[in-house]
Structures are given as structure tokens and as C-alpha cells.
Amino acid sequence: MSTPYPFTAIVGMSDLRLALLLNAVSPAVGGVLVRGEKGTAKSTAVRALSALMPRVEVVPGCRFSCDPAAPDPACPDGPHAAAAGEARPARMVELPVGASEDRLVGALDIERALAEGVKAFEPGLLADAHRGVLYVDEVNLLHDHLIDLLLDAAAMGASYVEREGVSVRHASRFLLVGTMNPEEGELRPQLLDRFGLTVEVAASRDTEERVEVVRRRLAYEEDPAAFAAKWAAEEDALRERIAAARALLPSVRLGDGALRRIAAVCAGFEVDGMRADIVTARTATALAAWAGRTEVTTADVRQAALLALPHRRRRAPFDAPGLDEEKLDEILNGSEDEEPEPDGPEPEGPDDGGDGGDGGPGGGQPPQGPQGAQGPDECTTDMPEPRREQAPETAPAPPQQEAAAPGAGGEGGTAAEAPAVAAGEPFRTRRLTVPGLGEGADGRRSRALTAHGRTTGARRPRGGSLSKLHLAATVQAAAPHQRARGRSGPGLVVRRDDLREAVREGREGNLVLFVVDASGSMAARKRMSAVKGAVLSLLLDAYQRRDKIGMITFRGADADVALPPTSSVEAGAARLGTLPTGGRTPLAAGLLRAREVLRVERLRDPARRPLLVVVTDGRATGGAEPRLRAERAARLLAAEGTASVVVDCESGPVRLGLAGELGRSLGGPVVTLDELRADTVSALVRTVRDSDARRAA
């Protein structure tokens, strides 16, 4: 077994260390979501925490880690007779991104359940993690239905497995920790809310700290055991302090004054629901216990709010998590009926004399060594500044831009680049879908065969594993063979070849590739603001439908991949906000670049079907025969079966209808900006499904 990096050897990231320790003191806080750039020791810190967790007493032989002092009466391995327990370390269970539902919640032996009527249950990771730590790296890449199961178990403290009338329930209480890189996509807001605390981490920009990171990383790699031994005393002290804080926690008093301040803060930041108030109260109580006090102070409430509220105050999908500390202080200072502060020290770190970072008031600082260092995952150089996702808003265009637009973006000239303009107000769009029936990742856009949805048929299990039993089809397959199999009693003799799984139809997420015309013709008559508003609306729609997105822009002499295919719709919105315009219209270059991007993505993820969204007025200029080259590029995409839709941005009383010609070449529908709106009553209902009708015409 490899030696983990010591928790006490990590420097910086004071909020992360504090959040993890508070959850170790009080698992009721609800876990931690760690957001940060790559190489910031997120995984190292989480794995190091497991070594600090107190040992647990379990019933010998119980696969579900029942407590001998209070065994679970519904335990599938029970009932347990009174017996002495055995102590073992708390488990650290990792949930892989590609895990199946059966691996997470456990699996029933359907064949034995039907033939013998017994509940033959194989526990999953939720059972293994009971009374320990469940860690999900890249939690934002986990399938939504797995996240739902995971967070439901974390909220209820139990896992339920229901399969065709056979049910199993077992206790599942664990410390949930998820890590993610926001550049790879965000979690849905309702899932963010289920994590108790959230922390943003970034690599240190201090030269001395980075030097110490490298020094300690090299020392750890050279001799992990010796490096861990050097920190053993600090690890033992921190472990004892966690145990002491756990013992003190029931004695901590959360007074009415502290409760009023918590309610005032949550109301002041307009967070949804009441979970924020409850989590903040539990966190403030854990902070007091961590500091060795039995009274919750204002400083505890402040630090708890900084950890519990940032991810709960997002008002829109593209808003960056965060909390205005000046506003927080104003609310706390203005709260009514404030109780006098109890005597005693302010919240502090586990090592009063440590040099561990610069945490906020009310927060404890995990112990440090002589100089401190971050974990081994943090050995990076030239790290960019931490990215803050923001709504794609830019400064208004300067006055001279409007006057220069015709000259800057004309069809004939060499135009100067026009500054980026702000996107128009987003709106709810119509759903654009890919025709046919796919088998991609679960989502909310196009029809697909998925693990969840309405049952449409039955088939033999694929790959030798049965996921969703179709009971009627299984019985129908087994019934003709009962006499040949020597059936004599009431039971049904079922063989593995009889098993049938349900075929279910739901919806999948697609790869939505935007090809955006940023030429001078789009800048004329202030069209670009409306165009950006339409693209932003489509990005919002892709966010809600769990799509991957990519963006290609074309202007001047070529096309650029502004955003490679990613799950981070926020990144697409940010790129859109800084998109300049001007120059000729190399439409063919944009379509050919899209073809190349889609070719690569088909190799990477064959199951995810693409949807090409071309946002243009249809004009093509620059080079020899630009219209003909654009038509040929469009026909190449159509011949490869690429589903597409053209958003016609042409406006004004005189229209050339060039976008319609492009749509016919692509074999997809054409919608105007007005028709794209879902709330436009007079708009035609157009989706990619119209492509067959267009081809027939």
C-alpha cells in the first residue's frame, strides 16, 4: 500500500484544509466541493484526510460496516447479535467517473431472485463508504443520474436498491468530497446546492512557497515512508484534535443571536431554499468545536458563510461562484439582537504556532511544518491566473464603431477589426434536435436509447451484464422450456439465456458546434449584438440540456476554433463576449474547419452525435468563387450525415436569402432570429427533423 502524502505537510489552501477538517469533525455539514485549476493538490489533500479520520468500530463480518453499539436493524447482513466489535481505519472509497449504477449502489442477482426467491445482494461503493469518505474526482463529469443517486444517499443516510419488486436498503453515511476543474463544465445548480461547502483553490504565486512545494515533492518521491515519518507527530496531534472536537460538538450552543445572523446573511444574499441556513449553522457549530469553544461567535458565522454560500448564490448558469465580503460584513454588523461575544479565543487553527497560510477570520488553520508545502500534485510552473467564470458582458461599443461599421465590414474591402460588442438580452430558444435515435450520454436534447426513460421493448443483455430487467419478456422467454427443464414445483426455472433487459428511450446530450460569422457584414446595422444574444441563448439552452459545445468563428481570411469541444458552456459564453468583428466572410473556411473538428470528435466519442449550428447571413466573400466553395463545403457536411441548422441573421427590408441557399446545401432547416425564440407565437416550428422534408422538396 502506498504511503499517502501527509495532510500536515500541505501549505496554503487554508480554506480547503479547513473545510475538510470541519467535515471530519461534523459529517452533518454535508461534504465539500473543491473547484480549481489542474495541479493544485485537490486530490492529494482529500486522500491525505482519510489518514486523519478516527478508527471505527464495526460488527465483525458485516459488509455494511454496522456499528456494534447501534447496528442497523435493516442491514441486509443482519440482524446482528450482541458481540464485541473490531476497530479498523475509516475507508477512503473513490468513485470512478465511468462507474455504472450497479457499481455505485450494488447489484441484485436477478437470476437467483426469480428462481429461488432470495435477496442475493452484492454491495456497491455506497456500502463500502459507510462511516468513511467517498471521494469523486472530476465530479462534474459524472453522469447526472449517478450524481442524483449519490447525493440522495448522502442526504438520507441510506441507499435503496429497487429491482422488479425486490428491494434492499442499507445505511450509507459518509463524508462526501468532490473535486472538479470548472474549465471542463459546471454542475447543475440544484446539485451544487447538495454539497455542504465549496472551496476555490489555485496554485500559489509566491516564489518561496513554490520553491518549498518542489522541495517537499522531491523529498516525498525519494522516500515516502521517511517523509511521512517526519510528519508523524503533527499528524497524531491533528488526529487527536479532530477526536476532541467531535467529542465537544454536542455541547456547542448555537444561540438565538447567531441564528438571527445566519438567517440575515442567507436572506441578504437571496439564496434559494433553507438548506443554506442549515448548512451554515452546522458549519458555524463545527467551527466553534474546532476552536475548543461551546459558544458560536460572529466570526464563526462569517467564516461559515464564506464556505457555505458562494455556490448557492448563483443567479444564472454563467454566474461565477463567490461572495461579496464587504456586503457580508455589512449584514453581520447590521443584524439585530446581536448577542455579546463570549469570552475566549477566536477560532484558530489546529496548530496555534503554525505558519499555515492566511485564512479568513473565524477559520482554523491546519498545522504547518517549518515552512509548509503543498501536496505532490501541485508541482507546476507558469500557472495562469485563476479563471473566474463571468457572464459574457463587455463594455459598450465606442461611438465611432457604428459609423465605421459599413466601411469596416463591407463586402469589398479590407476592413479594420471592430471592437467586441455586448451580447443582447438572452431568451428561451426552441429545441433543436438531431434526427433519428442515438445512444449517447444521458441528456435532454435528442431522442436516444438510454438507461432511463420509457420502456419501448426488450433485448438480450449486452456485454454479459444485466442492467434493467424486463420481467415480462424474461418470463415469456423462459415459459416454453419449463417442461424440458424438469419443473415440478411452483417456481419458475430461469436460465441466464432467458434474461431480457428493458430497452428504454429517453434523451441524450449532443455536441453542439457553433459556426459563427464574425465578418464585417454581420457588424453592419448593429446586428452583432442581436447575433451574440442569440448565440448566448443557444449556449444557455445547451447548458440546460447537458450538451458539449464548441465554437468556430470565421472572418477576414480564415476560420478559428475559438473554443474546442468542451462541457464548459461558461467558457463558450466568455469567448463570445470578447468576439471581435470585421473583414471579409470566408464561409467555406468556417464550414471546412467545422468538418475537421467533427471528424476528430467522432473518433474521440463516437456515441455523441453532433449538431452543427451555423449563425450567418449567408454571404461569402474573399478568394475565387467564394459562394461556390461554400456550397461545396456544405454539401460535404451533408454527405457525411451531419445534422445542421442555419440561423439566418439577415435583417432589413431587402433580403438576399443566401442563408436559405446554405441551408438547402447543408440539408438542414433555416430559422430566423425571430423564429428561434420559443415564445414567438407566430414563429414556424422548425427543427432539424425538417431536413427530410427539405430533401424531398
PDB file of N, CA and C in Angstrom, residues 227-294:
ATOM      1  N   PHE A 227       9.520  10.497   4.603  1.00  0.00           N
ATOM      2  CA  PHE A 227       8.865  11.797   4.588  1.00  0.00           C
ATOM      3  C   PHE A 227       7.638  11.783   5.505  1.00  0.00           C
ATOM      4  N   ALA A 228       6.836  10.707   5.442  1.00  0.00           N
ATOM      5  CA  ALA A 228       5.658  10.611   6.304  1.00  0.00           C
ATOM      6  C   ALA A 228       6.058  10.519   7.771  1.00  0.00           C
ATOM      7  N   ALA A 229       7.150   9.809   8.066  1.00  0.00           N
ATOM      8  CA  ALA A 229       7.606   9.689   9.449  1.00  0.00           C
ATOM      9  C   ALA A 229       7.996  11.037  10.028  1.00  0.00           C
ATOM     10  N   LYS A 230       8.529  11.911   9.194  1.00  0.00           N
ATOM     11  CA  LYS A 230       8.929  13.240   9.647  1.00  0.00           C
ATOM     12  C   LYS A 230       7.729  14.045  10.129  1.00  0.00           C
ATOM     13  N   TRP A 231       6.565  13.759   9.562  1.00  0.00           N
ATOM     14  CA  TRP A 231       5.354  14.498   9.915  1.00  0.00           C
ATOM     15  C   TRP A 231       4.428  13.706  10.829  1.00  0.00           C
ATOM     16  N   ALA A 232       4.889  12.583  11.355  1.00  0.00           N
ATOM     17  CA  ALA A 232       4.014  11.711  12.145  1.00  0.00           C
ATOM     18  C   ALA A 232       3.499  12.402  13.394  1.00  0.00           C
ATOM     19  N   ALA A 233       4.353  13.163  14.075  1.00  0.00           N
ATOM     20  CA  ALA A 233       3.919  13.818  15.312  1.00  0.00           C
ATOM     21  C   ALA A 233       2.809  14.826  15.034  1.00  0.00           C
ATOM     22  N   GLU A 234       2.963  15.630  13.966  1.00  0.00           N
ATOM     23  CA  GLU A 234       1.928  16.596  13.615  1.00  0.00           C
ATOM     24  C   GLU A 234       0.638  15.898  13.196  1.00  0.00           C
ATOM     25  N   GLU A 235       0.770  14.796  12.487  1.00  0.00           N
ATOM     26  CA  GLU A 235      -0.419  14.033  12.097  1.00  0.00           C
ATOM     27  C   GLU A 235      -1.160  13.497  13.320  1.00  0.00           C
ATOM     28  N   ASP A 236      -0.423  12.964  14.289  1.00  0.00           N
ATOM     29  CA  ASP A 236      -1.052  12.441  15.510  1.00  0.00           C
ATOM     30  C   ASP A 236      -1.752  13.550  16.284  1.00  0.00           C
ATOM     31  N   ALA A 237      -1.102  14.730  16.360  1.00  0.00           N
ATOM     32  CA  ALA A 237      -1.714  15.834  17.091  1.00  0.00           C
ATOM     33  C   ALA A 237      -3.003  16.290  16.421  1.00  0.00           C
ATOM     34  N   LEU A 238      -2.985  16.358  15.105  1.00  0.00           N
ATOM     35  CA  LEU A 238      -4.188  16.771  14.392  1.00  0.00           C
ATOM     36  C   LEU A 238      -5.286  15.728  14.517  1.00  0.00           C
ATOM     37  N   ARG A 239      -4.922  14.467  14.485  1.00  0.00           N
ATOM     38  CA  ARG A 239      -5.901  13.391  14.646  1.00  0.00           C
ATOM     39  C   ARG A 239      -6.574  13.467  16.022  1.00  0.00           C
ATOM     40  N   GLU A 240      -5.779  13.754  17.036  1.00  0.00           N
ATOM     41  CA  GLU A 240      -6.337  13.881  18.387  1.00  0.00           C
ATOM     42  C   GLU A 240      -7.246  15.093  18.493  1.00  0.00           C
ATOM     43  N   ARG A 241      -6.877  16.168  17.797  1.00  0.00           N
ATOM     44  CA  ARG A 241      -7.717  17.357  17.871  1.00  0.00           C
ATOM     45  C   ARG A 241      -9.060  17.132  17.182  1.00  0.00           C
ATOM     46  N   ILE A 242      -9.063  16.398  16.087  1.00  0.00           N
ATOM     47  CA  ILE A 242     -10.333  16.063  15.437  1.00  0.00           C
ATOM     48  C   ILE A 242     -11.220  15.276  16.385  1.00  0.00           C
ATOM     49  N   ALA A 243     -10.634  14.280  17.062  1.00  0.00           N
ATOM     50  CA  ALA A 243     -11.409  13.477  18.008  1.00  0.00           C
ATOM     51  C   ALA A 243     -11.941  14.333  19.151  1.00  0.00           C
ATOM     52  N   ALA A 244     -11.129  15.277  19.646  1.00  0.00           N
ATOM     53  CA  ALA A 244     -11.572  16.139  20.739  1.00  0.00           C
ATOM     54  C   ALA A 244     -12.705  17.061  20.280  1.00  0.00           C
ATOM     55  N   ALA A 245     -12.598  17.584  19.071  1.00  0.00           N
ATOM     56  CA  ALA A 245     -13.654  18.456  18.558  1.00  0.00           C
ATOM     57  C   ALA A 245     -14.949  17.682  18.344  1.00  0.00           C
ATOM     58  N   ARG A 246     -14.834  16.441  17.891  1.00  0.00           N
ATOM     59  CA  ARG A 246     -16.031  15.605  17.748  1.00  0.00           C
ATOM     60  C   ARG A 246     -16.717  15.396  19.094  1.00  0.00           C
ATOM     61  N   ALA A 247     -15.917  15.166  20.131  1.00  0.00           N
ATOM     62  CA  ALA A 247     -16.495  14.942  21.458  1.00  0.00           C
ATOM     63  C   ALA A 247     -17.138  16.210  22.003  1.00  0.00           C
ATOM     64  N   LEU A 248     -16.566  17.386  21.670  1.00  0.00           N
ATOM     65  CA  LEU A 248     -17.103  18.645  22.173  1.00  0.00           C
ATOM     66  C   LEU A 248     -18.323  19.117  21.395  1.00  0.00           C
ATOM     67  N   LEU A 249     -18.482  18.663  20.171  1.00  0.00           N
ATOM     68  CA  LEU A 249     -19.526  19.175  19.279  1.00  0.00           C
ATOM     69  C   LEU A 249     -20.930  19.159  19.893  1.00  0.00           C
ATOM     70  N   PRO A 250     -21.364  18.080  20.561  1.00  0.00           N
ATOM     71  CA  PRO A 250     -22.726  18.100  21.114  1.00  0.00           C
ATOM     72  C   PRO A 250     -22.943  19.163  22.179  1.00  0.00           C
ATOM     73  N   SER A 251     -21.869  19.683  22.766  1.00  0.00           N
ATOM     74  CA  SER A 251     -22.000  20.679  23.833  1.00  0.00           C
ATOM     75  C   SER A 251     -22.006  22.106  23.308  1.00  0.00           C
ATOM     76  N   VAL A 252     -21.766  22.302  22.013  1.00  0.00           N
ATOM     77  CA  VAL A 252     -21.711  23.654  21.457  1.00  0.00           C
ATOM     78  C   VAL A 252     -23.114  24.238  21.386  1.00  0.00           C
ATOM     79  N   ARG A 253     -23.242  25.483  21.845  1.00  0.00           N
ATOM     80  CA  ARG A 253     -24.538  26.163  21.872  1.00  0.00           C
ATOM     81  C   ARG A 253     -24.628  27.150  20.719  1.00  0.00           C
ATOM     82  N   LEU A 254     -25.689  27.024  19.931  1.00  0.00           N
ATOM     83  CA  LEU A 254     -25.970  27.956  18.847  1.00  0.00           C
ATOM     84  C   LEU A 254     -27.097  28.868  19.317  1.00  0.00           C
ATOM     85  N   GLY A 255     -26.731  30.047  19.807  1.00  0.00           N
ATOM     86  CA  GLY A 255     -27.710  30.948  20.393  1.00  0.00           C
ATOM     87  C   GLY A 255     -28.628  31.590  19.375  1.00  0.00           C
ATOM     88  N   ASP A 256     -29.683  32.232  19.897  1.00  0.00           N
ATOM     89  CA  ASP A 256     -30.640  32.891  19.017  1.00  0.00           C
ATOM     90  C   ASP A 256     -29.991  34.015  18.228  1.00  0.00           C
ATOM     91  N   GLY A 257     -29.034  34.705  18.863  1.00  0.00           N
ATOM     92  CA  GLY A 257     -28.360  35.788  18.155  1.00  0.00           C
ATOM     93  C   GLY A 257     -27.596  35.280  16.947  1.00  0.00           C
ATOM     94  N   ALA A 258     -26.887  34.170  17.111  1.00  0.00           N
ATOM     95  CA  ALA A 258     -26.146  33.586  15.997  1.00  0.00           C
ATOM     96  C   ALA A 258     -27.103  33.099  14.916  1.00  0.00           C
ATOM     97  N   LEU A 259     -28.217  32.520  15.327  1.00  0.00           N
ATOM     98  CA  LEU A 259     -29.201  32.058  14.344  1.00  0.00           C
ATOM     99  C   LEU A 259     -29.773  33.224  13.546  1.00  0.00           C
ATOM    100  N   ARG A 260     -30.022  34.340  14.219  1.00  0.00           N
ATOM    101  CA  ARG A 260     -30.538  35.514  13.504  1.00  0.00           C
ATOM    102  C   ARG A 260     -29.515  36.041  12.505  1.00  0.00           C
ATOM    103  N   ARG A 261     -28.248  36.034  12.898  1.00  0.00           N
ATOM    104  CA  ARG A 261     -27.220  36.499  11.971  1.00  0.00           C
ATOM    105  C   ARG A 261     -27.119  35.572  10.759  1.00  0.00           C
ATOM    106  N   ILE A 262     -27.229  34.272  10.990  1.00  0.00           N
ATOM    107  CA  ILE A 262     -27.196  33.319   9.877  1.00  0.00           C
ATOM    108  C   ILE A 262     -28.376  33.559   8.935  1.00  0.00           C
ATOM    109  N   ALA A 263     -29.567  33.725   9.514  1.00  0.00           N
ATOM    110  CA  ALA A 263     -30.752  33.966   8.685  1.00  0.00           C
ATOM    111  C   ALA A 263     -30.631  35.282   7.925  1.00  0.00           C
ATOM    112  N   ALA A 264     -30.074  36.314   8.579  1.00  0.00           N
ATOM    113  CA  ALA A 264     -29.922  37.611   7.911  1.00  0.00           C
ATOM    114  C   ALA A 264     -28.949  37.509   6.744  1.00  0.00           C
ATOM    115  N   VAL A 265     -27.874  36.780   6.920  1.00  0.00           N
ATOM    116  CA  VAL A 265     -26.895  36.630   5.839  1.00  0.00           C
ATOM    117  C   VAL A 265     -27.503  35.877   4.660  1.00  0.00           C
ATOM    118  N   CYS A 266     -28.172  34.768   4.929  1.00  0.00           N
ATOM    119  CA  CYS A 266     -28.761  33.975   3.837  1.00  0.00           C
ATOM    120  C   CYS A 266     -29.849  34.759   3.110  1.00  0.00           C
ATOM    121  N   ALA A 267     -30.647  35.510   3.864  1.00  0.00           N
ATOM    122  CA  ALA A 267     -31.679  36.325   3.224  1.00  0.00           C
ATOM    123  C   ALA A 267     -31.054  37.479   2.451  1.00  0.00           C
ATOM    124  N   GLY A 268     -29.989  38.072   2.999  1.00  0.00           N
ATOM    125  CA  GLY A 268     -29.345  39.195   2.342  1.00  0.00           C
ATOM    126  C   GLY A 268     -28.725  38.826   1.005  1.00  0.00           C
ATOM    127  N   PHE A 269     -28.229  37.605   0.894  1.00  0.00           N
ATOM    128  CA  PHE A 269     -27.640  37.156  -0.368  1.00  0.00           C
ATOM    129  C   PHE A 269     -28.653  36.432  -1.259  1.00  0.00           C
ATOM    130  N   GLU A 270     -29.909  36.384  -0.829  1.00  0.00           N
ATOM    131  CA  GLU A 270     -31.009  35.858  -1.635  1.00  0.00           C
ATOM    132  C   GLU A 270     -30.744  34.433  -2.115  1.00  0.00           C
ATOM    133  N   VAL A 271     -30.221  33.595  -1.236  1.00  0.00           N
ATOM    134  CA  VAL A 271     -30.020  32.201  -1.614  1.00  0.00           C
ATOM    135  C   VAL A 271     -31.367  31.494  -1.624  1.00  0.00           C
ATOM    136  N   ASP A 272     -31.496  30.496  -2.479  1.00  0.00           N
ATOM    137  CA  ASP A 272     -32.751  29.772  -2.609  1.00  0.00           C
ATOM    138  C   ASP A 272     -32.869  28.708  -1.519  1.00  0.00           C
ATOM    139  N   GLY A 273     -34.077  28.501  -1.041  1.00  0.00           N
ATOM    140  CA  GLY A 273     -34.338  27.414  -0.106  1.00  0.00           C
ATOM    141  C   GLY A 273     -33.764  27.672   1.277  1.00  0.00           C
ATOM    142  N   MET A 274     -33.874  26.639   2.121  1.00  0.00           N
ATOM    143  CA  MET A 274     -33.423  26.737   3.506  1.00  0.00           C
ATOM    144  C   MET A 274     -32.177  25.912   3.792  1.00  0.00           C
ATOM    145  N   ARG A 275     -31.690  25.170   2.783  1.00  0.00           N
ATOM    146  CA  ARG A 275     -30.521  24.338   3.048  1.00  0.00           C
ATOM    147  C   ARG A 275     -29.311  25.182   3.411  1.00  0.00           C
ATOM    148  N   ALA A 276     -29.196  26.359   2.822  1.00  0.00           N
ATOM    149  CA  ALA A 276     -28.059  27.222   3.123  1.00  0.00           C
ATOM    150  C   ALA A 276     -28.031  27.611   4.592  1.00  0.00           C
ATOM    151  N   ASP A 277     -29.197  27.946   5.164  1.00  0.00           N
ATOM    152  CA  ASP A 277     -29.249  28.310   6.581  1.00  0.00           C
ATOM    153  C   ASP A 277     -28.807  27.147   7.458  1.00  0.00           C
ATOM    154  N   ILE A 278     -29.294  25.954   7.129  1.00  0.00           N
ATOM    155  CA  ILE A 278     -28.975  24.785   7.953  1.00  0.00           C
ATOM    156  C   ILE A 278     -27.492  24.452   7.865  1.00  0.00           C
ATOM    157  N   VAL A 279     -26.942  24.461   6.641  1.00  0.00           N
ATOM    158  CA  VAL A 279     -25.527  24.133   6.475  1.00  0.00           C
ATOM    159  C   VAL A 279     -24.652  25.172   7.161  1.00  0.00           C
ATOM    160  N   THR A 280     -25.013  26.447   7.024  1.00  0.00           N
ATOM    161  CA  THR A 280     -24.224  27.498   7.676  1.00  0.00           C
ATOM    162  C   THR A 280     -24.249  27.325   9.186  1.00  0.00           C
ATOM    163  N   ALA A 281     -25.400  26.977   9.751  1.00  0.00           N
ATOM    164  CA  ALA A 281     -25.493  26.760  11.193  1.00  0.00           C
ATOM    165  C   ALA A 281     -24.626  25.580  11.627  1.00  0.00           C
ATOM    166  N   ARG A 282     -24.679  24.487  10.885  1.00  0.00           N
ATOM    167  CA  ARG A 282     -23.860  23.323  11.244  1.00  0.00           C
ATOM    168  C   ARG A 282     -22.369  23.641  11.120  1.00  0.00           C
ATOM    169  N   THR A 283     -22.015  24.407  10.087  1.00  0.00           N
ATOM    170  CA  THR A 283     -20.608  24.758   9.894  1.00  0.00           C
ATOM    171  C   THR A 283     -20.114  25.668  11.006  1.00  0.00           C
ATOM    172  N   ALA A 284     -20.930  26.653  11.400  1.00  0.00           N
ATOM    173  CA  ALA A 284     -20.530  27.540  12.489  1.00  0.00           C
ATOM    174  C   ALA A 284     -20.369  26.772  13.792  1.00  0.00           C
ATOM    175  N   THR A 285     -21.230  25.807  14.029  1.00  0.00           N
ATOM    176  CA  THR A 285     -21.111  24.981  15.228  1.00  0.00           C
ATOM    177  C   THR A 285     -19.824  24.157  15.200  1.00  0.00           C
ATOM    178  N   ALA A 286     -19.511  23.586  14.041  1.00  0.00           N
ATOM    179  CA  ALA A 286     -18.272  22.818  13.918  1.00  0.00           C
ATOM    180  C   ALA A 286     -17.046  23.713  14.101  1.00  0.00           C
ATOM    181  N   LEU A 287     -17.112  24.958  13.612  1.00  0.00           N
ATOM    182  CA  LEU A 287     -16.006  25.892  13.807  1.00  0.00           C
ATOM    183  C   LEU A 287     -15.768  26.169  15.285  1.00  0.00           C
ATOM    184  N   ALA A 288     -16.847  26.352  16.034  1.00  0.00           N
ATOM    185  CA  ALA A 288     -16.694  26.588  17.470  1.00  0.00           C
ATOM    186  C   ALA A 288     -16.064  25.376  18.158  1.00  0.00           C
ATOM    187  N   ALA A 289     -16.532  24.174  17.822  1.00  0.00           N
ATOM    188  CA  ALA A 289     -15.948  22.970  18.410  1.00  0.00           C
ATOM    189  C   ALA A 289     -14.481  22.829  18.019  1.00  0.00           C
ATOM    190  N   TRP A 290     -14.170  23.173  16.780  1.00  0.00           N
ATOM    191  CA  TRP A 290     -12.784  23.087  16.318  1.00  0.00           C
ATOM    192  C   TRP A 290     -11.867  24.022  17.107  1.00  0.00           C
ATOM    193  N   ALA A 291     -12.409  25.201  17.503  1.00  0.00           N
ATOM    194  CA  ALA A 291     -11.643  26.167  18.282  1.00  0.00           C
ATOM    195  C   ALA A 291     -11.680  25.856  19.777  1.00  0.00           C
ATOM    196  N   GLY A 292     -12.394  24.804  20.176  1.00  0.00           N
ATOM    197  CA  GLY A 292     -12.433  24.427  21.583  1.00  0.00           C
ATOM    198  C   GLY A 292     -13.400  25.245  22.410  1.00  0.00           C
ATOM    199  N   ARG A 293     -14.428  25.831  21.771  1.00  0.00           N
ATOM    200  CA  ARG A 293     -15.403  26.647  22.484  1.00  0.00           C
ATOM    201  C   ARG A 293     -16.775  25.986  22.452  1.00  0.00           C
ATOM    202  N   THR A 294     -17.639  26.429  23.357  1.00  0.00           N
ATOM    203  CA  THR A 294     -19.006  25.904  23.403  1.00  0.00           C
ATOM    204  C   THR A 294     -20.029  26.968  23.005  1.00  0.00           C
TER     205      THR A 294
END
